[in-house]
């Protein structure tokens, strides 16, 4: 496995439901960041959680980090059709580069 | 809200040609990065740049690649002799990296097509 693996690879839900995406990584990290990418577009920064934090909220987003399990989860509550996108976790281990996972393709059906 | 910008949005070039991709990072950021994403694959780190020099580069960033900050605002990626496998979306990013601001903010990308 590689650093920053998300699961599931694809998730399809109905509008109003919650969406949970998970990310696992291999090495120790300084922080972990979640990004959204609409098809063929740029990466939009969603949230950063530092290695000494366990949970963070931003609007409808909730991120958790378990450094003992080397895993993180992104929860989107009350999803909307506009949340349809690919979601990536990216780990910052070396103080410079981000290492991205494969991403979860989220589809929110109206 | 400040954002990273990139030009052009799409560049088509022939194999063996040189290309320069341009980026304007967020103005008060000190750290600059290039990443690429081959179609259908994950985003890969190429290089980071701080204080007018490369601070880290990946194995992808070979002698065909170079970066430059020619003035106080632009940050460029040059590919000297493009190959078919260089076709990808190239993203520029910038970061403040002064505690607690370690977020990297990405531009919209330049789609490079090598024919």
Coordinates of N, CA and C in Angstrom, one line a residue:
Chain A
X1 N 0.8 -1.2 0.0 CA 0.0 0.0 0.0 C 0.9 1.2 0.0
X2 N 0.3 2.3 -0.4 CA 1.1 3.6 -0.5 C 0.5 4.6 0.5
X3 N 1.4 5.6 0.8 CA 1.0 6.6 1.7 C -0.3 7.3 1.2
X4 N -1.2 7.5 2.1 CA -2.5 8.2 1.7 C -3.4 7.4 0.8
X5 N -4.0 6.4 1.4 CA -5.0 5.7 0.7 C -6.3 5.9 1.2
X6 N -7.3 6.3 0.3 CA -8.6 6.5 0.7 C -9.5 5.3 0.5
X7 N -10.5 5.2 1.3 CA -11.6 4.3 1.0 C -12.9 4.9 1.4
X8 N -14.0 4.6 0.8 CA -14.0 3.7 -0.4 C -13.5 4.5 -1.6
X9 N -13.3 3.8 -2.7 CA -12.8 4.4 -3.9 C -14.0 5.2 -4.5
X10 N -15.2 4.8 -4.4 CA -16.4 5.5 -4.9 C -17.5 5.3 -3.9
X11 N -18.3 6.4 -3.8 CA -19.4 6.5 -2.8 C -20.5 7.2 -3.4
X12 N -21.7 6.6 -3.4 CA -22.9 7.2 -4.0 C -24.0 7.3 -3.0
X13 N -24.5 8.5 -2.7 CA -25.5 8.7 -1.6 C -26.6 9.6 -2.2
X14 N -27.6 9.7 -1.4 CA -28.7 10.6 -1.7 C -28.5 12.0 -1.0
X15 N -29.0 13.0 -1.6 CA -28.9 14.3 -1.0 C -29.5 14.3 0.4
X16 N -28.8 15.0 1.3 CA -29.3 15.0 2.7 C -28.6 14.0 3.6
X17 N -28.0 12.9 3.0 CA -27.3 11.9 3.8 C -25.9 12.4 4.1
X18 N -25.3 11.7 5.1 CA -23.9 12.0 5.4 C -23.0 11.1 4.6
X19 N -21.8 11.7 4.3 CA -20.8 10.9 3.5 C -19.5 10.8 4.4
X20 N -19.0 9.6 4.5 CA -17.8 9.4 5.3 C -16.7 8.8 4.4
X21 N -15.6 9.4 4.4 CA -14.5 8.9 3.6 C -13.3 8.7 4.5
X22 N -12.5 7.7 4.3 CA -11.4 7.3 5.2 C -10.1 7.4 4.4
X23 N -9.1 7.7 5.2 CA -7.7 7.8 4.6 C -6.7 7.1 5.5
X24 N -5.9 6.3 5.0 CA -4.8 5.7 5.8 C -3.5 6.0 5.3
X25 N -2.5 6.1 6.1 CA -1.2 6.5 5.7 C -0.1 5.6 6.4
X26 N 1.1 5.7 6.0 CA 2.1 4.8 6.5 C 3.1 5.4 7.4
X27 N 3.6 6.6 7.1 CA 4.7 7.2 7.9 C 4.1 8.2 8.9
X28 N 4.9 8.7 9.8 CA 4.5 9.7 10.7 C 4.3 11.0 10.0
X29 N 3.4 11.9 10.4 CA 3.1 13.1 9.7 C 3.1 14.3 10.6
X30 N 3.3 15.5 9.9 CA 3.2 16.7 10.6 C 1.7 17.2 10.6
X31 N 1.1 17.0 9.5 CA -0.3 17.3 9.4 C -1.0 16.5 8.2
X32 N -2.3 16.6 8.1 CA -3.0 15.9 7.1 C -4.0 16.9 6.5
X33 N -4.1 17.0 5.2 CA -5.0 17.9 4.6 C -6.0 17.2 3.7
X34 N -7.2 17.7 3.6 CA -8.2 17.2 2.7 C -8.5 18.2 1.6
X35 N -8.6 17.7 0.4 CA -8.9 18.5 -0.8 C -10.1 17.9 -1.5
X36 N -10.7 18.8 -2.3 CA -11.8 18.4 -3.2 C -11.4 18.8 -4.6
X37 N -11.7 17.9 -5.5 CA -11.4 18.2 -6.9 C -12.7 17.9 -7.8
X38 N -13.2 18.9 -8.4 CA -14.3 18.7 -9.3 C -13.6 18.2 -10.7
X39 N -14.4 17.4 -11.4 CA -13.9 16.8 -12.6 C -13.0 17.7 -13.5
X40 N -11.8 17.3 -13.7 CA -10.9 18.1 -14.6 C -10.5 19.5 -14.1
X41 N -10.8 19.8 -12.8 CA -10.5 21.1 -12.3 C -9.4 21.1 -11.2
X42 N -9.2 22.2 -10.6 CA -8.1 22.3 -9.6 C -8.5 21.7 -8.3
X43 N -7.5 21.7 -7.4 CA -7.7 21.2 -6.0 C -8.1 22.3 -5.1
X44 N -9.2 22.1 -4.4 CA -9.7 23.1 -3.4 C -9.4 22.6 -2.0
X45 N -8.7 23.4 -1.3 CA -8.3 23.0 0.1 C -9.5 23.1 1.0
X46 N -9.8 22.0 1.7 CA -10.9 21.9 2.6 C -10.6 22.2 4.1
X47 N -9.6 21.4 4.6 CA -9.3 21.5 6.0 C -8.0 20.8 6.3
X48 N -7.3 21.3 7.3 CA -6.0 20.8 7.7 C -6.1 20.4 9.2
X49 N -5.6 19.2 9.5 CA -5.6 18.8 10.9 C -4.2 18.5 11.3
X50 N -3.7 19.0 12.3 CA -2.3 18.8 12.8 C -2.2 17.5 13.5
X51 N -1.0 17.0 13.6 CA -0.7 15.6 14.2 C -1.1 15.6 15.7
X52 N -1.2 16.7 16.3 CA -1.5 16.7 17.8 C -3.0 17.0 18.0
X53 N -3.8 17.1 16.9 CA -5.2 17.3 17.0 C -5.9 16.0 16.7
X54 N -7.1 15.8 17.3 CA -7.9 14.6 17.1 C -9.1 14.8 16.2
X55 N -9.6 16.0 16.3 CA -10.9 16.3 15.6 C -10.9 17.8 15.2
X56 N -11.5 18.1 14.1 CA -11.6 19.5 13.6 C -12.9 19.6 12.8
X57 N -13.5 20.8 13.0 CA -14.8 21.0 12.3 C -14.6 22.3 11.4
X58 N -15.3 22.3 10.3 CA -15.4 23.5 9.4 C -16.7 23.4 8.7
X59 N -17.7 24.1 9.1 CA -19.0 24.1 8.5 C -19.6 22.7 8.6
X60 N -19.9 22.1 7.4 CA -20.5 20.8 7.3 C -19.4 19.7 7.3
X61 N -18.2 20.1 7.5 CA -17.1 19.1 7.4 C -16.6 18.8 8.9
X62 N -16.3 17.5 9.1 CA -15.7 17.1 10.3 C -14.6 16.1 10.0
X63 N -13.4 16.4 10.5 CA -12.3 15.5 10.2 C -11.8 15.0 11.5
X64 N -11.4 13.7 11.5 CA -10.8 13.1 12.7 C -9.4 12.6 12.3
X65 N -8.6 12.5 13.2 CA -7.2 11.9 13.0 C -6.9 11.0 14.1
X66 N -6.5 9.8 13.8 CA -6.0 8.8 14.8 C -4.6 8.4 14.4
X67 N -3.6 9.1 15.1 CA -2.2 8.8 14.7 C -1.7 7.5 15.1
X68 N -2.4 6.9 16.1 CA -2.0 5.5 16.5 C -2.4 4.5 15.4
X69 N -3.5 4.7 14.7 CA -3.9 3.9 13.6 C -3.5 4.4 12.3
X70 N -2.9 5.6 12.3 CA -2.4 6.2 11.0 C -3.6 6.3 10.1
X71 N -4.7 6.9 10.6 CA -5.9 7.0 9.7 C -6.6 8.3 10.0
X72 N -7.4 8.8 9.0 CA -8.2 10.0 9.2 C -9.5 9.7 8.5
X73 N -10.5 10.5 8.9 CA -11.8 10.4 8.2 C -12.3 11.8 8.0
X74 N -13.0 11.9 6.9 CA -13.7 13.1 6.5 C -15.2 12.8 6.4
X75 N -16.0 13.6 7.2 CA -17.4 13.4 7.3 C -18.0 14.7 6.7
X76 N -18.9 14.5 5.7 CA -19.6 15.6 5.1 C -21.1 15.4 5.6
X77 N -21.6 16.3 6.3 CA -23.0 16.1 6.8 C -24.0 16.8 5.9
X78 N -25.2 16.3 5.8 CA -26.3 16.9 5.1 C -25.8 17.2 3.6
X79 N -25.4 16.2 2.9 CA -24.7 16.4 1.6 C -25.7 17.0 0.6
X80 N -25.1 17.7 -0.3 CA -25.8 18.4 -1.4 C -25.2 17.9 -2.7
X81 N -26.0 18.0 -3.8 CA -25.6 17.6 -5.1 C -24.3 18.3 -5.5
X82 N -24.1 19.5 -5.0 CA -22.9 20.3 -5.3 C -21.6 19.7 -4.6
X83 N -21.8 18.8 -3.7 CA -20.7 18.1 -3.0 C -20.1 17.0 -3.9
X84 N -20.7 16.7 -5.0 CA -20.2 15.7 -5.9 C -18.8 16.1 -6.5
X85 N -17.8 15.3 -6.2 CA -16.5 15.6 -6.5 C -15.6 14.4 -6.1
X86 N -14.3 14.5 -6.4 CA -13.3 13.6 -5.8 C -12.7 14.2 -4.6
X87 N -12.5 13.5 -3.6 CA -11.9 14.0 -2.3 C -10.6 13.2 -2.0
X88 N -9.6 14.0 -1.7 CA -8.2 13.4 -1.5 C -7.7 13.8 -0.2
X89 N -7.1 12.9 0.5 CA -6.3 13.3 1.6 C -4.8 13.4 1.2
X90 N -4.1 14.3 1.9 CA -2.7 14.5 1.5 C -1.9 14.7 2.8
X91 N -0.8 13.9 3.0 CA -0.1 14.0 4.2 C 1.2 14.8 4.0
X92 N 1.5 15.5 5.0 CA 2.7 16.4 5.1 C 3.7 15.7 6.1
X93 N 4.7 15.0 5.6 CA 5.6 14.3 6.5 C 6.9 15.0 6.6
X94 N 7.4 15.5 5.5 CA 8.8 15.9 5.4 C 8.9 17.4 5.7
X95 N 7.8 18.1 5.8 CA 7.9 19.5 6.0 C 7.9 20.3 4.7
X96 N 7.7 19.5 3.6 CA 7.7 20.2 2.3 C 6.6 19.6 1.4
X97 N 6.9 18.4 0.9 CA 5.9 17.8 -0.1 C 4.7 17.3 0.6
X98 N 3.6 17.3 -0.2 CA 2.4 16.6 0.2 C 2.3 15.3 -0.6
X99 N 1.9 14.2 0.1 CA 1.7 13.0 -0.6 C 0.2 12.7 -0.6
X100 N -0.3 12.5 -1.8 CA -1.7 12.4 -2.0 C -2.1 10.9 -2.1
X101 N -3.4 10.7 -1.7 CA -4.0 9.4 -1.9 C -4.6 9.3 -3.3
X102 N -5.3 8.1 -3.5 CA -5.9 7.9 -4.8 C -7.2 8.6 -4.9
X103 N -7.8 9.0 -3.8 CA -9.1 9.7 -3.8 C -10.3 8.9 -3.7
X104 N -11.4 9.5 -3.2 CA -12.7 8.9 -3.2 C -13.6 9.7 -4.1
X105 N -14.3 9.1 -5.0 CA -15.2 9.8 -5.9 C -16.6 9.7 -5.2
X106 N -17.1 10.9 -4.8 CA -18.4 11.0 -4.2 C -19.4 11.5 -5.2
X107 N -20.5 10.8 -5.2 CA -21.6 11.2 -6.1 C -22.8 11.4 -5.1
X108 N -23.4 12.6 -5.1 CA -24.6 12.9 -4.3 C -25.7 13.1 -5.3
X109 N -26.7 12.2 -5.2 CA -27.8 12.2 -6.1 C -28.9 13.1 -5.6
X110 N -29.5 13.9 -6.4 CA -30.5 14.8 -6.0 C -31.8 14.1 -5.7
Chain B
X1 N -10.8 36.9 -2.0 CA -9.8 36.0 -1.3 C -8.7 35.8 -2.3
X2 N -7.4 35.9 -1.8 CA -6.3 35.6 -2.6 C -6.3 34.2 -3.2
X3 N -5.8 34.1 -4.4 CA -5.7 32.7 -5.0 C -4.5 32.6 -5.8
X4 N -4.1 31.3 -6.1 CA -3.0 31.0 -7.0 C -3.6 31.0 -8.4
X5 N -2.9 31.7 -9.3 CA -3.3 31.6 -10.7 C -2.3 31.0 -11.6
X6 N -2.7 30.4 -12.7 CA -1.8 29.7 -13.6 C -2.2 30.0 -15.0
X7 N -1.1 30.1 -15.8 CA -1.3 30.3 -17.3 C -0.3 29.5 -18.0
X8 N -0.7 29.0 -19.2 CA -2.0 29.0 -19.8 C -2.9 27.9 -19.1
X9 N -4.2 27.9 -19.4 CA -5.0 26.8 -18.8 C -4.8 25.5 -19.6
X10 N -4.4 25.6 -20.9 CA -4.2 24.4 -21.7 C -3.1 24.7 -22.7
X11 N -2.1 23.8 -22.7 CA -1.0 24.0 -23.6 C -0.8 22.7 -24.4
X12 N -0.8 22.9 -25.7 CA -0.5 21.7 -26.6 C 0.9 21.9 -27.2
X13 N 1.7 21.0 -27.2 CA 3.1 21.1 -27.7 C 3.5 19.8 -28.4
X14 N 4.5 19.9 -29.3 CA 5.0 18.7 -29.9 C 6.1 18.1 -29.1
X15 N 6.3 16.8 -29.2 CA 7.3 16.1 -28.5 C 8.7 16.8 -28.8
X16 N 9.5 17.0 -27.8 CA 10.8 17.5 -28.0 C 10.9 19.1 -27.9
X17 N 9.7 19.7 -27.8 CA 9.7 21.1 -27.6 C 9.8 21.5 -26.2
X18 N 10.2 22.7 -26.0 CA 10.3 23.3 -24.6 C 9.0 24.0 -24.2
X19 N 8.6 23.8 -23.0 CA 7.4 24.5 -22.5 C 7.7 25.2 -21.2
X20 N 7.0 26.3 -21.0 CA 7.1 27.0 -19.7 C 5.7 27.2 -19.2
X21 N 5.5 26.7 -18.0 CA 4.2 26.9 -17.3 C 4.4 28.0 -16.3
X22 N 3.4 28.8 -16.2 CA 3.5 30.0 -15.3 C 2.5 30.0 -14.2
X23 N 3.0 30.5 -13.1 CA 2.1 30.5 -11.9 C 2.4 31.9 -11.2
X24 N 1.3 32.4 -10.6 CA 1.5 33.5 -9.7 C 0.9 33.1 -8.3
X25 N 1.9 32.8 -7.4 CA 1.4 32.3 -6.0 C 0.7 33.4 -5.3
X26 N 0.2 33.1 -4.2 CA -0.5 34.1 -3.3 C 0.6 35.0 -2.7
X27 N 0.4 36.3 -2.7 CA 1.4 37.3 -2.6 C 2.3 37.2 -1.3
X28 N 1.7 36.8 -0.2 CA 2.6 36.8 1.0 C 3.1 35.4 1.3
X29 N 2.9 34.5 0.4 CA 3.5 33.2 0.6 C 4.9 33.1 0.3
X30 N 5.6 32.2 1.0 CA 7.1 32.1 0.9 C 7.5 30.7 0.2
X31 N 6.6 29.8 0.2 CA 7.0 28.4 -0.3 C 6.1 28.1 -1.5
X32 N 6.8 27.6 -2.5 CA 6.1 27.3 -3.8 C 6.4 25.9 -4.2
X33 N 5.4 25.3 -4.9 CA 5.4 23.9 -5.3 C 4.9 23.7 -6.7
X34 N 5.4 22.6 -7.3 CA 4.7 22.1 -8.5 C 4.4 20.7 -8.3
X35 N 3.2 20.3 -8.7 CA 2.7 18.9 -8.7 C 2.1 18.6 -10.1
X36 N 2.0 17.3 -10.4 CA 1.3 17.0 -11.6 C 0.3 15.8 -11.3
X37 N -0.6 15.7 -12.3 CA -1.6 14.7 -12.2 C -1.8 14.1 -13.6
X38 N -1.3 12.9 -13.8 CA -1.6 12.3 -15.1 C -3.1 11.8 -15.0
X39 N -3.7 11.9 -16.2 CA -5.2 11.6 -16.3 C -5.5 10.3 -15.6
X40 N -6.4 10.3 -14.6 CA -6.9 9.1 -13.9 C -6.0 8.7 -12.8
X41 N -4.9 9.4 -12.6 CA -4.0 9.0 -11.5 C -4.0 10.0 -10.4
X42 N -3.2 9.7 -9.3 CA -3.2 10.6 -8.2 C -2.2 11.8 -8.4
X43 N -2.4 12.8 -7.6 CA -1.5 14.0 -7.7 C -0.1 13.6 -7.2
X44 N 0.9 14.0 -7.9 CA 2.3 13.7 -7.6 C 3.1 14.9 -7.4
X45 N 3.9 14.9 -6.3 CA 4.8 16.1 -6.0 C 6.0 16.1 -7.0
X46 N 6.3 17.3 -7.5 CA 7.5 17.4 -8.3 C 8.6 18.1 -7.6
X47 N 8.3 19.3 -7.1 CA 9.4 20.2 -6.5 C 8.8 21.2 -5.6
X48 N 9.6 21.6 -4.6 CA 9.3 22.7 -3.7 C 10.4 23.7 -3.8
X49 N 10.1 24.9 -3.5 CA 11.0 26.1 -3.8 C 10.9 27.1 -2.7
X50 N 12.0 27.5 -2.1 CA 11.9 28.4 -1.0 C 13.2 29.2 -1.0
X51 N 13.1 30.5 -0.8 CA 14.2 31.4 -0.7 C 15.1 31.3 -1.9
X52 N 14.5 31.2 -3.1 CA 15.1 31.2 -4.4 C 15.9 30.0 -4.7
X53 N 15.6 28.9 -4.0 CA 16.3 27.7 -4.4 C 15.3 26.5 -4.1
X54 N 15.6 25.4 -4.8 CA 14.9 24.2 -4.6 C 15.1 23.6 -3.2
X55 N 14.1 23.3 -2.5 CA 14.2 22.7 -1.2 C 14.0 21.2 -1.2
X56 N 13.2 20.7 -2.1 CA 13.0 19.3 -2.2 C 12.5 19.0 -3.6
X57 N 12.9 17.9 -4.2 CA 12.4 17.5 -5.5 C 12.2 15.9 -5.5
X58 N 11.3 15.5 -6.3 CA 11.0 14.1 -6.4 C 11.8 13.5 -7.5
X59 N 11.7 12.1 -7.6 CA 12.5 11.4 -8.6 C 11.9 11.7 -10.0
X60 N 10.7 12.3 -10.1 CA 10.2 12.7 -11.4 C 10.9 13.9 -11.9
X61 N 11.3 14.8 -11.1 CA 11.9 16.0 -11.4 C 13.4 15.8 -11.8
X62 N 13.6 15.4 -13.1 CA 14.9 15.1 -13.5 C 15.5 16.4 -14.2
X63 N 16.6 16.2 -15.0 CA 17.3 17.3 -15.6 C 16.5 18.0 -16.6
X64 N 15.4 17.4 -17.1 CA 14.5 18.0 -18.1 C 13.7 19.1 -17.5
X65 N 13.6 19.1 -16.2 CA 12.7 20.1 -15.5 C 13.6 21.2 -14.8
X66 N 13.0 22.4 -14.8 CA 13.7 23.4 -14.0 C 12.6 24.4 -13.5
X67 N 12.9 25.1 -12.4 CA 12.0 26.0 -11.9 C 12.7 27.3 -11.7
X68 N 11.9 28.4 -11.7 CA 12.5 29.7 -11.5 C 11.5 30.7 -11.0
X69 N 12.0 31.6 -10.2 CA 11.2 32.7 -9.8 C 11.8 34.0 -10.4
X70 N 11.4 34.3 -11.6 CA 12.2 35.4 -12.3 C 11.9 36.8 -11.8
X71 N 10.9 37.0 -11.0 CA 10.6 38.3 -10.4 C 9.9 38.1 -9.1
X72 N 9.3 39.1 -8.5 CA 8.7 39.0 -7.2 C 7.4 38.3 -7.2
X73 N 6.8 38.0 -8.4 CA 5.5 37.4 -8.4 C 5.3 36.1 -9.1
X74 N 6.1 35.9 -10.2 CA 5.9 34.7 -11.0 C 6.8 33.5 -10.5
X75 N 6.3 32.3 -10.8 CA 7.0 31.1 -10.5 C 6.8 30.2 -11.6
X76 N 7.8 29.8 -12.3 CA 7.7 29.0 -13.5 C 8.3 27.6 -13.5
X77 N 7.7 26.7 -14.3 CA 8.2 25.4 -14.4 C 8.5 25.2 -15.9
X78 N 9.8 24.9 -16.2 CA 10.2 24.6 -17.6 C 10.4 23.2 -17.8
X79 N 9.9 22.7 -18.9 CA 10.3 21.3 -19.4 C 11.1 21.5 -20.7
X80 N 12.3 21.1 -20.7 CA 13.2 21.4 -21.8 C 12.8 20.7 -23.1
X81 N 12.6 19.4 -23.0 CA 12.3 18.6 -24.2 C 11.2 17.7 -23.8
X82 N 10.0 18.1 -24.2 CA 8.8 17.3 -23.7 C 8.8 15.9 -24.3
X83 N 8.2 15.0 -23.5 CA 8.0 13.6 -23.9 C 6.5 13.4 -23.9
X84 N 6.0 12.4 -24.6 CA 4.6 12.0 -24.5 C 4.1 11.8 -23.1
X85 N 5.0 11.2 -22.3 CA 4.5 10.9 -20.9 C 4.5 12.1 -20.0
X86 N 4.9 13.3 -20.5 CA 4.8 14.5 -19.7 C 3.4 15.1 -19.8
X87 N 2.5 14.5 -20.6 CA 1.1 14.9 -20.7 C 0.5 14.7 -19.4
X88 N -0.1 15.8 -18.8 CA -0.6 15.7 -17.5 C -1.2 17.1 -17.2
X89 N -1.9 17.2 -16.0 CA -2.3 18.5 -15.5 C -1.2 18.9 -14.5
X90 N -0.7 20.1 -14.6 CA 0.3 20.6 -13.7 C -0.3 21.6 -12.8
X91 N -0.1 21.4 -11.5 CA -0.6 22.3 -10.5 C 0.5 23.0 -9.8
X92 N 0.4 24.3 -9.7 CA 1.2 25.1 -8.8 C 0.5 25.3 -7.5
X93 N 1.3 25.3 -6.4 CA 0.7 25.6 -5.1 C 1.6 26.5 -4.3
X94 N 1.1 27.2 -3.3 CA 1.9 28.0 -2.5 C 1.4 27.9 -1.0
X95 N 2.3 28.2 -0.1 CA 2.1 28.1 1.3 C 2.8 29.1 2.1
X96 N 2.2 29.5 3.2 CA 2.9 30.4 4.1 C 3.9 29.7 5.0
X97 N 3.4 28.6 5.5 CA 4.3 27.7 6.4 C 4.8 28.4 7.7
X98 N 4.1 29.4 8.1 CA 4.4 30.0 9.4 C 3.3 29.6 10.3
X99 N 3.7 29.0 11.4 CA 2.7 28.4 12.3 C 1.5 29.3 12.6
X100 N 0.3 28.9 12.5 CA -0.1 27.5 12.2 C -0.5 27.3 10.8
X101 N -0.1 28.1 9.9 CA -0.6 28.1 8.5 C 0.3 27.2 7.6
X102 N 0.0 25.9 7.6 CA 0.7 25.0 6.7 C 0.0 24.6 5.5
X103 N -1.2 25.2 5.3 CA -2.0 24.7 4.2 C -1.3 25.1 2.9
X104 N -1.4 24.2 1.9 CA -1.0 24.5 0.6 C -2.2 24.8 -0.3
X105 N -2.1 25.9 -1.0 CA -3.2 26.3 -1.8 C -2.8 26.2 -3.3
X106 N -3.7 25.5 -4.0 CA -3.4 25.1 -5.4 C -4.1 26.0 -6.4
X107 N -3.4 26.2 -7.5 CA -4.0 26.9 -8.7 C -4.9 26.0 -9.4
X108 N -5.5 26.5 -10.5 CA -6.5 25.7 -11.3 C -5.9 24.7 -12.2
X109 N -4.5 24.8 -12.4 CA -3.8 23.8 -13.2 C -3.6 24.3 -14.6
X110 N -2.6 23.7 -15.3 CA -2.4 23.8 -16.7 C -2.4 22.4 -17.3
X111 N -3.3 22.2 -18.2 CA -3.3 20.9 -18.9 C -2.3 20.9 -20.0
X112 N -1.3 20.1 -19.9 CA -0.3 20.0 -20.9 C -0.5 18.7 -21.7
X113 N -0.6 18.9 -23.0 CA -0.8 17.8 -24.0 C 0.4 17.8 -24.9
X114 N 1.1 16.7 -24.9 CA 2.3 16.5 -25.7 C 1.9 15.5 -26.9
X115 N 2.1 16.0 -28.1 CA 1.7 15.2 -29.2 C 2.9 14.7 -30.0

